[in-house]
Coordinates of C-alpha atoms in Angstrom, one line a residue:
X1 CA 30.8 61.4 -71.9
X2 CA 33.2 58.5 -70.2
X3 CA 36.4 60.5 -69.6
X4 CA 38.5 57.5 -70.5
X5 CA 36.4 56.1 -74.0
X6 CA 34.0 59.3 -74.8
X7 CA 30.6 56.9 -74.2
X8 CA 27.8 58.4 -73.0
X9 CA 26.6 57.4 -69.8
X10 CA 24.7 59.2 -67.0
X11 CA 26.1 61.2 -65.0
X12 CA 28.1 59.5 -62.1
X13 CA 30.9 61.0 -59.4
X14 CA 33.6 59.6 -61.1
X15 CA 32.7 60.8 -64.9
X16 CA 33.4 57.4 -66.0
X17 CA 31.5 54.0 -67.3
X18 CA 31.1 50.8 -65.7
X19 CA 33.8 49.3 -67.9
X20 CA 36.4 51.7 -67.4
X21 CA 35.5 52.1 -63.9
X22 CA 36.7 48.0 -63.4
X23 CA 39.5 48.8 -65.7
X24 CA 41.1 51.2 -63.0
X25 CA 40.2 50.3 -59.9
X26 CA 39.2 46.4 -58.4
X27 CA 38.0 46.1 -55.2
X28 CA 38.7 42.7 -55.0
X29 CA 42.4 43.0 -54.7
X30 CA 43.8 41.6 -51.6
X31 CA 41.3 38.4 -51.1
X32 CA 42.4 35.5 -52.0
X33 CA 40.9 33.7 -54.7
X34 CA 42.0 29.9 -53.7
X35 CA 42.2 28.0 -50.2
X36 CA 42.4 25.1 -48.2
X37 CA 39.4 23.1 -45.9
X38 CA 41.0 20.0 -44.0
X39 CA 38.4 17.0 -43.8
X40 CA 38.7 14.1 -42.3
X41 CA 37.4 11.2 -43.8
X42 CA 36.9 8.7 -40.6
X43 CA 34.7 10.8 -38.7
X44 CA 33.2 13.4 -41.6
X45 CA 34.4 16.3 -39.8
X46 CA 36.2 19.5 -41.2
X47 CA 38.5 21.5 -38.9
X48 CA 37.6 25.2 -37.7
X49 CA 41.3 26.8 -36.5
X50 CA 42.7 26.3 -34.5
X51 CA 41.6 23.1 -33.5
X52 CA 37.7 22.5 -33.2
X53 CA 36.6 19.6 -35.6
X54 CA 33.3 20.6 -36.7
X55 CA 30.1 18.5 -38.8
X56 CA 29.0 20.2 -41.6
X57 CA 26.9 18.6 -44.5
X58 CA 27.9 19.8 -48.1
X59 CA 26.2 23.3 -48.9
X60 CA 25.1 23.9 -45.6
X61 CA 25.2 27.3 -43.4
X62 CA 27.7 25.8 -41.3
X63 CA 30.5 25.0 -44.4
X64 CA 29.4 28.2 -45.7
X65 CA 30.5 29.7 -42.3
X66 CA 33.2 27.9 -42.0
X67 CA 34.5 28.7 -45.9
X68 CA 33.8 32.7 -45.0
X69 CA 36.1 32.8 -41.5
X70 CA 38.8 32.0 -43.5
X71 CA 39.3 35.1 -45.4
X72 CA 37.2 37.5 -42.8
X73 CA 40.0 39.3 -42.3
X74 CA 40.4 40.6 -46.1
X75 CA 36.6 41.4 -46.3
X76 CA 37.0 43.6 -43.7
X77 CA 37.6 46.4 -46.5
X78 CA 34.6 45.5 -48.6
X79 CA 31.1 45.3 -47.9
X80 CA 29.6 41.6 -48.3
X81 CA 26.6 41.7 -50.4
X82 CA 25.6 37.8 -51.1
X83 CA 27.7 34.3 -50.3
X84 CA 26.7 31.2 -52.1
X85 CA 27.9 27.6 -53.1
X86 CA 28.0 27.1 -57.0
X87 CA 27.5 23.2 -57.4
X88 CA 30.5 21.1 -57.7
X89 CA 31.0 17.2 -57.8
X90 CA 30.6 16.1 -54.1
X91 CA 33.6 13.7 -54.8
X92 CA 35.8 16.2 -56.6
X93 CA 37.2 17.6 -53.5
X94 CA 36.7 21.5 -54.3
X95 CA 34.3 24.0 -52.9
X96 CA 33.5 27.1 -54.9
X97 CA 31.8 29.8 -53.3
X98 CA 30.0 32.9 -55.3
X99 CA 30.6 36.3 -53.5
X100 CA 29.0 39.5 -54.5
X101 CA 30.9 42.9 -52.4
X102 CA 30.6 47.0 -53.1
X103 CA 32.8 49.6 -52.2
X104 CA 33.3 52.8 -52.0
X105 CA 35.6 54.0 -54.7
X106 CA 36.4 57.3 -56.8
X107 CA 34.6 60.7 -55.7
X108 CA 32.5 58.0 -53.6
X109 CA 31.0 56.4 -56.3
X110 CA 30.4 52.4 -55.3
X111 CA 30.9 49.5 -57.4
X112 CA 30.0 46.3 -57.0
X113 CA 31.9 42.7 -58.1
X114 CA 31.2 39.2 -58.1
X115 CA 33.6 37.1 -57.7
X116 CA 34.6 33.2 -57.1
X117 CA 36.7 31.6 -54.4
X118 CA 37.7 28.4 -55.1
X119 CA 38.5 25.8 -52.1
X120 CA 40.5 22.7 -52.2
X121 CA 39.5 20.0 -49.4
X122 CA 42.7 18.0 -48.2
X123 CA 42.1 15.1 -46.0
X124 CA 43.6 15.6 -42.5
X125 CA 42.9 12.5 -39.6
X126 CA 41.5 14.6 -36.4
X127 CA 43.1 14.0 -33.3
X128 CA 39.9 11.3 -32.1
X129 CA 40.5 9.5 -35.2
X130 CA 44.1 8.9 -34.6
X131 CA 43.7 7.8 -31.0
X132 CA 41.1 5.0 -32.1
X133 CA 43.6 4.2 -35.1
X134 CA 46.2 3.9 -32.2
X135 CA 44.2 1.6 -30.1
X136 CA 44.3 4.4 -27.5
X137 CA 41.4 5.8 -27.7
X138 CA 40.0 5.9 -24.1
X139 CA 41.1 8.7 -21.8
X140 CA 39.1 7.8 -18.9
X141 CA 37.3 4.8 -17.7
X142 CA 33.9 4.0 -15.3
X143 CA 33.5 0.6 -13.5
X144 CA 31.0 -0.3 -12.2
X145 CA 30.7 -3.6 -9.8
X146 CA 28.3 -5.2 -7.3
X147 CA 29.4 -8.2 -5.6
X148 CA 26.0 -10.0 -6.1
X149 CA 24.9 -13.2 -7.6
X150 CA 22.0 -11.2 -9.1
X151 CA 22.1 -8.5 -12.0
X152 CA 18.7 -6.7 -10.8
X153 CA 20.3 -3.9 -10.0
X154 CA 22.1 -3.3 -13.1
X155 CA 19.0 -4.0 -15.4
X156 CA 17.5 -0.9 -13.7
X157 CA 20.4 1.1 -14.0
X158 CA 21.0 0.3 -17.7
X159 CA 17.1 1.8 -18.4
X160 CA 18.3 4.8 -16.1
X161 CA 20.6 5.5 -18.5
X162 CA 18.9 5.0 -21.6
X163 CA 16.4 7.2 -20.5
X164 CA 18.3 10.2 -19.5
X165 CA 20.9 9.4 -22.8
X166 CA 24.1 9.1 -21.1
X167 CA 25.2 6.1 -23.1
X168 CA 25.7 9.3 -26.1
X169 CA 29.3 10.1 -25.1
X170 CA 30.7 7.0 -24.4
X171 CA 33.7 5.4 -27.0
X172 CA 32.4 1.8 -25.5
X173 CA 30.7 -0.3 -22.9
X174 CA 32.4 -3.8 -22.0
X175 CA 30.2 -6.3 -20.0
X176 CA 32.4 -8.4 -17.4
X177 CA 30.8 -11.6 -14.8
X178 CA 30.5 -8.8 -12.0
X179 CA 29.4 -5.5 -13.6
X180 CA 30.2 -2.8 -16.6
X181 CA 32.9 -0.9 -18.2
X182 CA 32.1 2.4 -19.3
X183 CA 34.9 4.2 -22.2
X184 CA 35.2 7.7 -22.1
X185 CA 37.4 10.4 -24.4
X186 CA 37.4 12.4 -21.7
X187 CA 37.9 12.7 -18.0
X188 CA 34.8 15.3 -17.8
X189 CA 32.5 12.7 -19.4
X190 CA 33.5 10.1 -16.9
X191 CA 32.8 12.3 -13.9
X192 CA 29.1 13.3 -15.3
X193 CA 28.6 9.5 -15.0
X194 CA 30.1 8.6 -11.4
X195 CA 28.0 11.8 -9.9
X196 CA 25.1 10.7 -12.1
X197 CA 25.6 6.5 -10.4
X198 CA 25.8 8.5 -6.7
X199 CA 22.5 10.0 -7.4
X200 CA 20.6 6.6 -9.3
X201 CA 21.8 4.1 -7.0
X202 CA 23.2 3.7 -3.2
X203 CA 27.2 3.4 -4.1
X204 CA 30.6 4.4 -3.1
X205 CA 33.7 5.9 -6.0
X206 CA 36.9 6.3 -5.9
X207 CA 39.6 7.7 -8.8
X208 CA 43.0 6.9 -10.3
X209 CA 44.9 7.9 -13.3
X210 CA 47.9 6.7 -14.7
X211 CA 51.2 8.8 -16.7
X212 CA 50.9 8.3 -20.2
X213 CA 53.0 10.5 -21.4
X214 CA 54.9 14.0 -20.5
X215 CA 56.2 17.1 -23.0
X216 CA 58.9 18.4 -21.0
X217 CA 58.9 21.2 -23.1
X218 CA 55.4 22.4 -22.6
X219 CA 54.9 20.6 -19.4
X220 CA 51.8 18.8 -20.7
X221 CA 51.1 15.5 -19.1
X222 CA 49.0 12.9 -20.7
X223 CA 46.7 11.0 -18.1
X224 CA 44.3 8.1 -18.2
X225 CA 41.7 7.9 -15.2
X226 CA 40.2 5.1 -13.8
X227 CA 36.8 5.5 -11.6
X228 CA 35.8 2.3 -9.6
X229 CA 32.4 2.7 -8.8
X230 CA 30.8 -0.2 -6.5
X231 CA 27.2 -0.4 -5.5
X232 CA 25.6 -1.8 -2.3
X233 CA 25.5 -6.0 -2.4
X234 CA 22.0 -5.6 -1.6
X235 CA 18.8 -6.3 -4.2
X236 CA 15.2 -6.4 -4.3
X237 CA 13.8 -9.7 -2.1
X238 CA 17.2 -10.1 -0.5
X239 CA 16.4 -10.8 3.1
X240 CA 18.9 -9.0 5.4
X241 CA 20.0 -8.7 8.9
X242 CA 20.6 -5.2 10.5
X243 CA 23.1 -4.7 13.5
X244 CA 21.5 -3.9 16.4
X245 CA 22.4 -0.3 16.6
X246 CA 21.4 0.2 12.9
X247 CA 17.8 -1.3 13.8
X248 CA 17.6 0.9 16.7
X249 CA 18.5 4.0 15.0
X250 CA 15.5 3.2 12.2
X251 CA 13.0 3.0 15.2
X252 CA 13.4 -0.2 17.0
X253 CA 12.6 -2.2 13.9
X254 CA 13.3 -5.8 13.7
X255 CA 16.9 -6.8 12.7
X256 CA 15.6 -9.4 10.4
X257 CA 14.1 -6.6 7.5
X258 CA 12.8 -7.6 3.5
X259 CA 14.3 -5.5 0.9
X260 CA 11.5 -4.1 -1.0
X261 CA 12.9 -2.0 -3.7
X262 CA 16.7 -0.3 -4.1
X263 CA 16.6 2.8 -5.7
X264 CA 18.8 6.1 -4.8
X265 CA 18.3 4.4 -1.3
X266 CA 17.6 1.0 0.2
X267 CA 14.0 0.5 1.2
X268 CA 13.5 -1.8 3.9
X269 CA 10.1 -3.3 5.5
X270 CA 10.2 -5.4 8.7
X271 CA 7.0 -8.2 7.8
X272 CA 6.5 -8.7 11.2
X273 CA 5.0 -5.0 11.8
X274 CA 5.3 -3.9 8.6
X275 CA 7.6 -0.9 9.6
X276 CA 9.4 0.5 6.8
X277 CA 13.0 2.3 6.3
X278 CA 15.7 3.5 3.9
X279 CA 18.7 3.9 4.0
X280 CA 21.5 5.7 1.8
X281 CA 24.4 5.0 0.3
X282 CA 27.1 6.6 3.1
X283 CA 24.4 4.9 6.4
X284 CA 25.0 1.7 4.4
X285 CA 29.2 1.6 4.3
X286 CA 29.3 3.1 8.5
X287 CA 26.9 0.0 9.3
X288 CA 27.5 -2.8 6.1
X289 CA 25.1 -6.3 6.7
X290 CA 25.0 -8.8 4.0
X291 CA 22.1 -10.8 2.1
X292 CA 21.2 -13.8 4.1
X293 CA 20.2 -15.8 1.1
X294 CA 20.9 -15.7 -2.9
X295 CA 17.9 -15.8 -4.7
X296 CA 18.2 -19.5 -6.0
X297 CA 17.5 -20.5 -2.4
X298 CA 13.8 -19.3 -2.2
X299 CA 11.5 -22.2 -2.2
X300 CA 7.5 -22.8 -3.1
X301 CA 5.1 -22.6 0.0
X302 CA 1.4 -23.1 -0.5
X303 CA -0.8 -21.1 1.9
X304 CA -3.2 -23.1 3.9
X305 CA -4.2 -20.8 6.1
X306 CA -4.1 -17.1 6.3
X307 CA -5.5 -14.0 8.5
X308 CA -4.8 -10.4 8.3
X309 CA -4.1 -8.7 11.4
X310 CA -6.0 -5.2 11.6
X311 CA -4.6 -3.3 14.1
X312 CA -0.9 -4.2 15.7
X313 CA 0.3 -1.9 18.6
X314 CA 3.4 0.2 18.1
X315 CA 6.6 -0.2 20.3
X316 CA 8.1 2.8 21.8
X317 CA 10.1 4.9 19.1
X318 CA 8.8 3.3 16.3
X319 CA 8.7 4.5 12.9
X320 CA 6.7 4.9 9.8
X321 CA 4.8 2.1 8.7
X322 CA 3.6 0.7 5.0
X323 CA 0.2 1.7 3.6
X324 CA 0.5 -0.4 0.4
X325 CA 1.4 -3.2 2.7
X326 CA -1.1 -5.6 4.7
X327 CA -0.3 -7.2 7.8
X328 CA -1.4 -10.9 8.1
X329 CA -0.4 -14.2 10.3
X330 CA 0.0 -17.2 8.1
X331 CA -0.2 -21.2 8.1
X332 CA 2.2 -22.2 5.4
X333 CA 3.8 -25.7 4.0
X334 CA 6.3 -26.5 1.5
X335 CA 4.7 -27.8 -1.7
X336 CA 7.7 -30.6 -1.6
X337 CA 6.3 -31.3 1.7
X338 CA 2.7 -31.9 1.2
X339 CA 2.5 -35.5 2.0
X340 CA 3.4 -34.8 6.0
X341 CA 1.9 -32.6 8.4
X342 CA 4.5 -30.2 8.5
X343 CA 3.4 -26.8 8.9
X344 CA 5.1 -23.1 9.8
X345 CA 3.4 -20.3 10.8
X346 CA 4.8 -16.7 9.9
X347 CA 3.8 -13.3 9.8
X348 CA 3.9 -11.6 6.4
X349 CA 3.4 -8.0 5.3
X350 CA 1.5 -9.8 1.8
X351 CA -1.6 -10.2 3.5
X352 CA -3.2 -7.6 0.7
X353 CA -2.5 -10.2 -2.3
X354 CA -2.3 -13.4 -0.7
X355 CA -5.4 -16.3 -0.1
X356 CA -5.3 -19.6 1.1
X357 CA -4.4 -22.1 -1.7
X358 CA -2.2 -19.6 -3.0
X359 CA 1.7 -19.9 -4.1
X360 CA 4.0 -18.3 -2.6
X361 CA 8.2 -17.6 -2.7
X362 CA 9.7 -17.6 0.5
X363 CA 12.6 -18.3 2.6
X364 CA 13.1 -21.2 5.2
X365 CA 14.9 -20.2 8.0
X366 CA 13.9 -22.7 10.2
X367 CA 16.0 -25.6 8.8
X368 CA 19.2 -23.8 7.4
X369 CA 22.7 -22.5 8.8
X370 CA 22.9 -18.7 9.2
X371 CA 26.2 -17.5 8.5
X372 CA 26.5 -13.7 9.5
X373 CA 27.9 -12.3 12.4
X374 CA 24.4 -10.3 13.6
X375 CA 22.2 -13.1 13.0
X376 CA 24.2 -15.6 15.5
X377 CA 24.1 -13.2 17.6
X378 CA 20.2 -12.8 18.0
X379 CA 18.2 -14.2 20.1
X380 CA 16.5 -17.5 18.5
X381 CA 13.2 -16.5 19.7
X382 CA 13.3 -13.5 17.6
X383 CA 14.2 -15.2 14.1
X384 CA 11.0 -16.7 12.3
X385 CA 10.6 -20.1 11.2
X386 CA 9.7 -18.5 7.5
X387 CA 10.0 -15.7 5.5
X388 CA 7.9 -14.8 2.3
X389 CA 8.9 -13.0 -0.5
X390 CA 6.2 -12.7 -3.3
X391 CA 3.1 -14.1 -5.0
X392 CA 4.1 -17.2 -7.5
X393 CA 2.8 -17.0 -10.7
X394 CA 2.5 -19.0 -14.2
X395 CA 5.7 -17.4 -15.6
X396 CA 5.1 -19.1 -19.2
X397 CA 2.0 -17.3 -19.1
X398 CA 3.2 -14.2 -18.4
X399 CA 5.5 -14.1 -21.0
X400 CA 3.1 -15.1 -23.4
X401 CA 0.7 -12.3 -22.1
X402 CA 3.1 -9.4 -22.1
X403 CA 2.7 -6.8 -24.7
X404 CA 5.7 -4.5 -23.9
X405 CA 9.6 -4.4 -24.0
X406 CA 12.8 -2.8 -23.4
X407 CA 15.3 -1.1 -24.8
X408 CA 19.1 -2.2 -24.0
X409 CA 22.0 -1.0 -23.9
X410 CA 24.9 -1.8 -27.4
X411 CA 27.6 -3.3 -25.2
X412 CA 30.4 -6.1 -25.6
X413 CA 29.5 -8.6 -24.0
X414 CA 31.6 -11.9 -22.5
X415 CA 29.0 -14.6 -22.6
X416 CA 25.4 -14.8 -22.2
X417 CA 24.2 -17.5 -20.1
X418 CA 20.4 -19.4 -19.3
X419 CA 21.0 -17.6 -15.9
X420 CA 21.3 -14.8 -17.0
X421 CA 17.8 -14.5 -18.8
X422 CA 16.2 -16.3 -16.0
X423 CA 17.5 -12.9 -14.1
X424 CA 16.1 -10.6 -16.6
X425 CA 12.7 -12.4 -16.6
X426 CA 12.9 -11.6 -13.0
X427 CA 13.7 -8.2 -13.6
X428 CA 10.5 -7.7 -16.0
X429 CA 8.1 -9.4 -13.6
X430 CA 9.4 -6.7 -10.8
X431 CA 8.7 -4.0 -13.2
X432 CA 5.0 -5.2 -13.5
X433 CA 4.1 -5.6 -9.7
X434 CA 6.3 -2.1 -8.5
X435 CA 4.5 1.0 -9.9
X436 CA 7.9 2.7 -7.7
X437 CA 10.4 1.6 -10.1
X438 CA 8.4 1.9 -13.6
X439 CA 7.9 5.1 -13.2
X440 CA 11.8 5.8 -13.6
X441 CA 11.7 3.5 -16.6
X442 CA 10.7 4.1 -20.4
X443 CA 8.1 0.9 -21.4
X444 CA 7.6 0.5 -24.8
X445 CA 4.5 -1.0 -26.9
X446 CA 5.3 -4.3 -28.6
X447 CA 3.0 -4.2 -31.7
X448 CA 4.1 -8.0 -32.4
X449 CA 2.0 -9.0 -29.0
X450 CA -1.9 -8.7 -29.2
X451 CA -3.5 -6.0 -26.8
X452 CA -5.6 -7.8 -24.2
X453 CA -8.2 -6.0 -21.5
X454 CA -6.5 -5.3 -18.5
X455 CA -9.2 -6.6 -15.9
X456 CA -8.2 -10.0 -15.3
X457 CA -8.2 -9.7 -11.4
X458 CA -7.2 -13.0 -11.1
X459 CA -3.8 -13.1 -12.7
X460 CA 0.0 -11.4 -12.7
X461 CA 0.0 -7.6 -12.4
X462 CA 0.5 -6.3 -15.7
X463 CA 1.2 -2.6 -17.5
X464 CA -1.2 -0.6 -18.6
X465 CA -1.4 0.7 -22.1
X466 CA -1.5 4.2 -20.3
X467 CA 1.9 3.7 -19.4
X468 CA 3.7 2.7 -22.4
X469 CA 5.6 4.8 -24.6
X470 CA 5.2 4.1 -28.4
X471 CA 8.4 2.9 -30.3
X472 CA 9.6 5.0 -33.5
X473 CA 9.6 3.2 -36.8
X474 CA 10.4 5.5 -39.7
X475 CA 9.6 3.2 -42.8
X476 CA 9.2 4.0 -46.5
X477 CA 5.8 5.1 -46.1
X478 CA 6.8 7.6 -43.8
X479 CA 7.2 10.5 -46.1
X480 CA 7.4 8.5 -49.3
X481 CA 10.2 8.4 -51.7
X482 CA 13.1 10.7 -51.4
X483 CA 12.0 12.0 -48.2
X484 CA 12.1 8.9 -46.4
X485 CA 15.2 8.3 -47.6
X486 CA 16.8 11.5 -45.9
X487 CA 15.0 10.9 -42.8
X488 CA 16.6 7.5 -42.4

């Protein structure tokens, strides 16, 4: 029988029923039965003490976590058994959560209780939050600058960082006339970025930061930093002209060098032998030379006669030489000039694509003013009449005809310009003829473009499908109904 109300129960350590048990002794004394969660509503984040501003979606591990750490320390004494949300109205701001605990009680019998703890969520504005509120939400700042008339460059580094995803941490991006602005909330962020622009692209950075503000209680200062990174003035087809000791130093190649392709280094070819080099970022700033022409200075030539060269003799010291790359001597005229005579004859390293009749971009040095200090220096005997550049094609075709895209970059920008897509046009048709650069670069499928067979020898290089990367469309369909819903 229950010592306290004579019911008969079996036998148990402490001689007494459940009832009675409860009556005496509860095990839930000392946990507190009501609490607080801080939310902010900006940013849908609730605050883990002291000061970590977590996500958590309602009835998830994490809130249940979360809900739990703050009373651990008064379930130390009891023995959790089972934690669980019981439903509440999402917008009704409380959280109840259904615990079940035993302990250890009289002549050690254990009992066992279920109980409710009830949470009230206040609204609280995180500390991110308030600095956007503010307007000062940017603790550090990347910029980025070339001093070029062509964006090239910065088309490729935009899908550089689209494809390794470091566009994820940053507040903003501001486009200005000469480069990009990069907004970070921290200074951390920003310094990932500079060391990931010194590995992507030949480039120089320097840092400064600015007093905010200053606790001189707790000696806390408040900085902003500000990292200015520029990039060599030099792009793909820019024609260049080395200082003699530079030249020397890459193997007695020719001062007057091609830019092929810039990628974490400068890769230069001399057309006349078609030696190749590259050069870094820190070679580039001890020995700087300058573009001798902007791209809207190329002009058409027509080939009238061409013939590759097979075998050319090396000079002493020379280096490495291009293997994708065929010599040839060439009997060029300007398609403005084709009712004279005038001809120029040039050595090219195209000879692999190019055949009489053919159109072709070049450079006429022969009948312009050179203005850079090595250049007027050189010997005239050693500065050809004409340089070319690449095969001309139908560019209306080749838009029609191209069945991939992009991705870009969200960004503010200042104005858009004709020039400015005549540039990226440029940048696409580079992507197609260099296998070099598109590897680096994530090519999408544009299902709005029929697929046609890729053995038209006679026309543009083009993408395979091979390379191309399917874009992800979740639709409707996807899972049907509710399911798509919550994928979206």
């Amino acid at each position: 029988l229950c010592c306290q109300c004579g019911v008969a129960i079996p036998p148990n350590p402490a001689n007494m029923c459940v009832g009675c048990l409860r009556a005496q002794v509860d095990i839930t004394e000392g946990i507190p039965k009501q609490g607080t969660l801080h939310f902010c509503k900006q940013c849908e984040r609730y605050l883990q003490p002291p000061g970590t501003w977590i996500q958590c979606t309602l009835e998830s591990r994490e809130l249940l976590a979360l809900c739990l750490k703050k009373i651990k320390a008064s379930l130390s004494k009891v023995r959790l058994i089972d934690a669980g949300f019981i439903w509440t109205e999402p917008h009704s701001k409380r959280l109840k959560l259904k615990l079940t605990v035993q302990k250890e009680v009289i002549n050690g019998a254990v009992l066992q209780q279920v109980f409710v703890v009830e949470y009230i969520v206040q609204s609280q504005m995180c500390e991110d939050c308030h600095r956007i509120e503010a307007k000062d939400f940017w603790k550090a700042v990347v910029q980025v600058r070339q001093k070029t008339l062509h964006k090239k460059t910065f088309y490729y580094l935009e899908q550089l960082i689209l494809k390794h995803r470091l566009h994820q941490n940053t507040l903003r991006i501001k486009e200005i006339h000469d480069g990009l602005d990069f907004y970070y909330s921290s200074k951390q962020q920003a310094q990932k970025m500079v060391d990931f622009l010194q590995c992507t692209v030949p480039s120089r950075s320097k840092s400064s930061q600015r007093l905010i503000s200053h606790d001189i209680h707790s000696n806390v200062y408040n900085y902003k930093s500000t990292f200015s990174v520029e990039i060599v003035p030099i792009c793909k087809d820019n024609v260049v002209c080395l200082s003699p000791k530079l030249a020397q130093s890459l193997g007695n190649m020719s001062q007057i060098c091609v830019c092929i392709r810039v990628t974490s280094t400068i890769h230069l070819i001399d057309p006349s032998t078609l030696q190749i080099a590259e050069i870094d970022g820190n070679t580039y700033w001890r020995h700087p030379f300058n573009s001798l022409f902007h791209p809207k200075q190329l002009e058409e030539f027509i080939i009238m006669d061409i013939n590759r060269v097979q075998e050319k003799k090396k000079g002493a010291g020379a280096g490495a030489r291009s293997n994708k790359h065929t010599l040839a001597e060439a009997w060029v005229q300007k398609t403005s000039e084709l009712n004279t005579d005038h001809q120029y004859f040039c050595c090219t390293h195209l000879g692999h694509i190019l055949n009489p009749g053919d159109l072709v971009l070049g450079f006429d040095l022969a009948n312009c003013n050179l203005n850079d200090e090595f250049a007027n220096k050189m010997n005239p005997h050693y500065i050809p009449d004409v340089i070319l550049i690449k095969k001309s094609y139908d560019r209306t075709k080749r838009q029609r005809r191209r069945n991939w895209k992009l991705k870009e970059l969200e960004r503010d920008r200042e104005g858009t310009d004709t020039d400015d897509e005549r540039q990226y046009q440029d940048f696409l048709e580079d992507l197609e003829e260099d296998e070099a650069i598109r590897k680096n670069v994530n090519i999408y499928r544009n299902a709005d473009v029929p697929v046609e067979s890729d053995t038209d020898d006679d026309g543009p290089p083009r993408i395979s499908l091979a390379e191309m990367l399917e874009d992800l469309h979740i639709s409707q369909d996807a899972t049907g109904g509710e399911g798509a819903n919550t994928m979206t």
